[in-house]
Structures are given as C-alpha cells and as structure tokens.
Short mmCIF file of N, CA and C in Angstrom, two decimals:
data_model
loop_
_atom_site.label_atom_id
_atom_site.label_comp_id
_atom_site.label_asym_id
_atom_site.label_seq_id
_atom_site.Cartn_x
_atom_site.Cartn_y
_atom_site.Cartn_z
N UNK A 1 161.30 27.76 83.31
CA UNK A 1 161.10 26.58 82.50
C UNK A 1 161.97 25.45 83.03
N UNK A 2 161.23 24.16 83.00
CA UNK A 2 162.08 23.22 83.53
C UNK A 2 163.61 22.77 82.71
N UNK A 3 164.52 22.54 82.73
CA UNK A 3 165.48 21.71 81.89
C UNK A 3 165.32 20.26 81.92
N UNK A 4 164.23 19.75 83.20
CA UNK A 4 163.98 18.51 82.90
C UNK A 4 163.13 18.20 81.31
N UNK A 5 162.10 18.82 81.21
CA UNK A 5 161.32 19.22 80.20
C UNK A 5 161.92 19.08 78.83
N UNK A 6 162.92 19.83 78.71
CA UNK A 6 163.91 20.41 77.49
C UNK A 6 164.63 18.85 77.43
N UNK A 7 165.02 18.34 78.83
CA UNK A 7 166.15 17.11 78.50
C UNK A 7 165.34 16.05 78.12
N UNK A 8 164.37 15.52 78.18
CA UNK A 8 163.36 15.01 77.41
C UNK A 8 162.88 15.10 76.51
N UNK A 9 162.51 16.22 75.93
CA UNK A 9 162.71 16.58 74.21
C UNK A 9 163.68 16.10 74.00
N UNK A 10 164.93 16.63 74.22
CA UNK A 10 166.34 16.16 73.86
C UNK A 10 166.73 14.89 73.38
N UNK A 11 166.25 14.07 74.41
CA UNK A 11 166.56 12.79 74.46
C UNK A 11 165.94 12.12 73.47
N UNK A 12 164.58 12.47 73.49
CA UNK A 12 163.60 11.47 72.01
C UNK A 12 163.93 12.53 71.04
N UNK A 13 164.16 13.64 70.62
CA UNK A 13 164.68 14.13 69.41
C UNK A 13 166.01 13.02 69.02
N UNK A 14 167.18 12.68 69.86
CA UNK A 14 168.29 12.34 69.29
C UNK A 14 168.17 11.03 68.86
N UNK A 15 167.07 10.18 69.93
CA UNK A 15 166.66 8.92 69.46
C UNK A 15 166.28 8.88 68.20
N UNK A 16 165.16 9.47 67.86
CA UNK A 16 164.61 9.74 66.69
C UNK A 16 165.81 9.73 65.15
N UNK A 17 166.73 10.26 65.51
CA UNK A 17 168.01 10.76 64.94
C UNK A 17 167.82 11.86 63.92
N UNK A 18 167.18 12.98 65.05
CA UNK A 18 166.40 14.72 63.86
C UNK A 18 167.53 15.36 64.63
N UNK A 19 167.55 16.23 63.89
CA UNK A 19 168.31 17.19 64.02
C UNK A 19 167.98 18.31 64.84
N UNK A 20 168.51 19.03 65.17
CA UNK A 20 167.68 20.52 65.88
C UNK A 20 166.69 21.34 64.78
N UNK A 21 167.19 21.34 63.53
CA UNK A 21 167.38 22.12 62.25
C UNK A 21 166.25 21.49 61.41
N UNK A 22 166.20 19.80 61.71
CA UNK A 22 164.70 19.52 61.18
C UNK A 22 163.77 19.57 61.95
N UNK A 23 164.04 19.62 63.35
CA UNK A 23 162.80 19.60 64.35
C UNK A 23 162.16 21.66 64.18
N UNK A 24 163.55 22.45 63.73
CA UNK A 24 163.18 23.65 63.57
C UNK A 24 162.14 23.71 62.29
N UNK A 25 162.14 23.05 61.41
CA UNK A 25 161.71 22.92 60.10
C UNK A 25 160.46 22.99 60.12
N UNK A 26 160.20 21.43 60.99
CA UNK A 26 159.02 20.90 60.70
C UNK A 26 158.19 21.80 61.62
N UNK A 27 158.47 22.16 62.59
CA UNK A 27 157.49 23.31 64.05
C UNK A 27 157.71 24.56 63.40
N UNK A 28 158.52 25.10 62.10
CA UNK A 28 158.48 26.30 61.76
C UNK A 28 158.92 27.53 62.81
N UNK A 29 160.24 27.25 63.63
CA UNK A 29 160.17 27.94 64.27
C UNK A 29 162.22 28.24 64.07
N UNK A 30 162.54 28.95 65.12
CA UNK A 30 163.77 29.30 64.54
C UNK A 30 164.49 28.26 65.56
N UNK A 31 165.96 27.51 65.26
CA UNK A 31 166.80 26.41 65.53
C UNK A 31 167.20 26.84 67.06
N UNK A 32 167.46 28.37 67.06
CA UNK A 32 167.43 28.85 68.51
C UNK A 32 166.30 28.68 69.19
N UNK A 33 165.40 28.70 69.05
CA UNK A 33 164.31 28.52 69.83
C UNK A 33 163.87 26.99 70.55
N UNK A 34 164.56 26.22 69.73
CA UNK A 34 164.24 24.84 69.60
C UNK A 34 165.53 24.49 70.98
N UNK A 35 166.81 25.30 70.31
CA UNK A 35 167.72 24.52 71.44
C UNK A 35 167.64 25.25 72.96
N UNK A 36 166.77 26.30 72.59
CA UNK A 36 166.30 27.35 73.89
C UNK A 36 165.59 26.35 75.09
N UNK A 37 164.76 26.03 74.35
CA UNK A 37 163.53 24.89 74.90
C UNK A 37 164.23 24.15 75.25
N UNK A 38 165.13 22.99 74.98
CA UNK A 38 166.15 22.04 74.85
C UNK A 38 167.03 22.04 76.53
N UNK A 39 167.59 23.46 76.49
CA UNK A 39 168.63 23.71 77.70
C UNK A 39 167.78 24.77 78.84
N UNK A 40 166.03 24.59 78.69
CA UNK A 40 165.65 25.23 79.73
C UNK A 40 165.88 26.77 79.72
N UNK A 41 166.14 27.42 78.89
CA UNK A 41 166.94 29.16 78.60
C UNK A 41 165.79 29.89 78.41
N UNK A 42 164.83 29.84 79.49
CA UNK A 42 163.32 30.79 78.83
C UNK A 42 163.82 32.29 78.36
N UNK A 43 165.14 32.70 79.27
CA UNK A 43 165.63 34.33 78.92
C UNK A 43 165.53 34.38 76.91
N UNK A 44 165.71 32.88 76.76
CA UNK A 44 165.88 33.04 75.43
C UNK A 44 164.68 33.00 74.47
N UNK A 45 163.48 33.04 75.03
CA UNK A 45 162.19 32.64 74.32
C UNK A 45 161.11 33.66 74.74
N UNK A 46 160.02 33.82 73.70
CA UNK A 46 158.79 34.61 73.39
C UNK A 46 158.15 34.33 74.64
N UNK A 47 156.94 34.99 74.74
CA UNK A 47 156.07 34.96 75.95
C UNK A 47 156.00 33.50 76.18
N UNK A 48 155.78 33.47 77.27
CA UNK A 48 155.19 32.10 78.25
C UNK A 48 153.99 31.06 77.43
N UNK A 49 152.74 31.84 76.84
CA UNK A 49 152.00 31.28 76.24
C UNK A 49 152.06 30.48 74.96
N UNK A 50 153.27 31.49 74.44
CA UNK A 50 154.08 30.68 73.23
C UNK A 50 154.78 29.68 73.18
N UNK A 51 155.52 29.77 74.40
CA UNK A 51 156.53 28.66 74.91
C UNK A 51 156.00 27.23 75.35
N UNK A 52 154.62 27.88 76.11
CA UNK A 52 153.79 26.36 76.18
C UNK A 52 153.17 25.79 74.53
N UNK A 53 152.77 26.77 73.62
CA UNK A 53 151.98 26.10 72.46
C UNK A 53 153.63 25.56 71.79
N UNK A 54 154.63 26.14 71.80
CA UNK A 54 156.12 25.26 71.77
C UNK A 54 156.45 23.85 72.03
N UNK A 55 156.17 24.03 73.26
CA UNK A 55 156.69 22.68 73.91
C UNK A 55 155.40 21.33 73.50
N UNK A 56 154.40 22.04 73.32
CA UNK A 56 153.28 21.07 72.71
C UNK A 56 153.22 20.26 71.82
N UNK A 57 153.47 21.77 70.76
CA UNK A 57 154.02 20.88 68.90
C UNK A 57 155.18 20.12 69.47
N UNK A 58 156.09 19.95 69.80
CA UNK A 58 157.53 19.74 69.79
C UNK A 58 157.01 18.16 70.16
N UNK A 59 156.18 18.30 71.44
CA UNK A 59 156.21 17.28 72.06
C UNK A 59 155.33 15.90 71.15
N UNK A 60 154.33 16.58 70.77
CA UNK A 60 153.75 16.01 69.47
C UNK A 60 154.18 15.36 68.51
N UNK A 61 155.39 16.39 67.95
CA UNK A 61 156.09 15.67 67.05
C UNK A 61 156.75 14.28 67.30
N UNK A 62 157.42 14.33 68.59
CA UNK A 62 158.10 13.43 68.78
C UNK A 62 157.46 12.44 69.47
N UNK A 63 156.16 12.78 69.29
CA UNK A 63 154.54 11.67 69.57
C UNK A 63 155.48 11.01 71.18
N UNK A 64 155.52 12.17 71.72
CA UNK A 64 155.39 12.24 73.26
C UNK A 64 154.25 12.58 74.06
N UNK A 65 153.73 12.58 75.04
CA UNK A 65 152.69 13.02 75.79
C UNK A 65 152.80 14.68 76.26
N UNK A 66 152.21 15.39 75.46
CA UNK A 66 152.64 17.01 75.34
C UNK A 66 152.38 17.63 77.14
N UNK A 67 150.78 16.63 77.37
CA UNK A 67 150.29 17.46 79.03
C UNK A 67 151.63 17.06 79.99
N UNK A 68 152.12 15.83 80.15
CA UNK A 68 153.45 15.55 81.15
C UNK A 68 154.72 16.40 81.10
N UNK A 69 154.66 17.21 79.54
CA UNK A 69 155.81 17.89 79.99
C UNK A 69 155.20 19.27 80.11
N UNK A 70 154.08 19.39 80.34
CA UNK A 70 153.66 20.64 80.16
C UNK A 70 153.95 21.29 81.66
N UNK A 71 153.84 20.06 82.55
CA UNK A 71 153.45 19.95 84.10
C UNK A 71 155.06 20.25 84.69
N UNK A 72 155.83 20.09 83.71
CA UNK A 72 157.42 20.29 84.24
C UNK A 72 157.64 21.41 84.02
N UNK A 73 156.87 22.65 83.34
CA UNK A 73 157.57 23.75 83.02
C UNK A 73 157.49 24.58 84.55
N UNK A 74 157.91 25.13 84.77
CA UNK A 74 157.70 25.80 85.95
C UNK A 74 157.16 27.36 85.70
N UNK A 75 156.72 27.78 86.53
CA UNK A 75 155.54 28.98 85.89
C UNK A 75 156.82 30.47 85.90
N UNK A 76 156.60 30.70 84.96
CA UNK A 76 157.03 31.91 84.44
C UNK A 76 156.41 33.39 84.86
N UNK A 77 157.22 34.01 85.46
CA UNK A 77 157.16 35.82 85.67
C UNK A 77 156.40 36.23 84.30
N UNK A 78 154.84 36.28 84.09
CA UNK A 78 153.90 37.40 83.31
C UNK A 78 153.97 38.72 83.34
N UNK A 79 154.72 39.13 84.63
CA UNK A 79 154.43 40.45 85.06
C UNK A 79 155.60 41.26 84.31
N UNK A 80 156.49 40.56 84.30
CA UNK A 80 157.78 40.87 83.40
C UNK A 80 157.77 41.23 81.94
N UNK A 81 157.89 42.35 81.53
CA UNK A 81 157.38 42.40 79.66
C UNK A 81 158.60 41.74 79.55
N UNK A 82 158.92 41.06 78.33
CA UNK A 82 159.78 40.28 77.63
C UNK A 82 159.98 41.42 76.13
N UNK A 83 161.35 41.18 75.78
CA UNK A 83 161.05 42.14 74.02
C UNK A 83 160.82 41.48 73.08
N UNK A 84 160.18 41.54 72.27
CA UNK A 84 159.63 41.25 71.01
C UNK A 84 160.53 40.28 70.39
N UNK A 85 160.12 39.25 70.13
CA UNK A 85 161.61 39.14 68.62
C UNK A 85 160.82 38.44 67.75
N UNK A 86 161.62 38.82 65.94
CA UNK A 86 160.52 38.09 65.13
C UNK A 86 161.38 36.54 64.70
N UNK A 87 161.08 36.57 63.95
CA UNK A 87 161.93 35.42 63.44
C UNK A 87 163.26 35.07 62.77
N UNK A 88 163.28 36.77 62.09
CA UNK A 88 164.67 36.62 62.05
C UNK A 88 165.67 37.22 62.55
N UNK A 89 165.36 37.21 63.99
CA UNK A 89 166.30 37.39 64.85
C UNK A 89 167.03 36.43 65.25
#
C-alpha cells in the first residue's frame, strides 16, 4: 500500500478538522484501521479487496477523487493468507 495514498487522506482529514475517531465513526470501521490506511501499514489491515472498498469510502468522505488514490496503492501479495480479524480486535 502506498503511504503516499494514506498521506493524502491524512492531509484532507486534518484540513477538514475530523478526527481519526470520527472518520472511524462515520466509515464504521475500527480507529486502527483508519490510522493503518493513514501510515501505509497494510501488515495491519484485512484482505486487499477490503482495503481498496476502504480507501474508497474514506476517500469519498473527504469528497476526494477515490479512483486517484486507488492508482497509488501498490498491489498487494493475494497469494499470502492474511488472519482474520473482526472488529473487535
């Protein structure tokens, strides 16, 4: 995953002046996940497919252009199982 990607969220999240915690809110997802995305940490996130429908809402929210950062993620190891985690992990 890119960190360019994540530092661009970043940047219009803080503009915005949201929090990690409301951007977790409103995408329904957990605050780790959000700052996962944020610092590029895919070790820290659900499958690949998730991570893109992630970065979508996110990007949405912050009524950014979701396809431009979609193009920064860099393609992710499929072949690799990842473990499960639910939400309240």
């Amino acid at each position: 995953m890119s960190a360019e990607a994540g530092a661009r969220l970043r940047a219009a999240r803080e503009e915005r002046a949201l929090a990690v915690d409301d951007v977790a809110a409103q995408l329904k997802l957990p605050s780790r996940y959000v700052l996962a995305i944020e610092e590029g940490r895919v070790e820290a996130l659900p499958e690949p497919a998730f991570v893109r429908g992630y970065v979508r809402s996110y990007a949405r929210l912050l009524q950014l252009d979701p396809d431009a950062l979609l193009v920064l993620l860099a393609p992710v190891d499929v072949q690799a199982p990842r473990p499960q985690m639910g939400m309240n992990e």
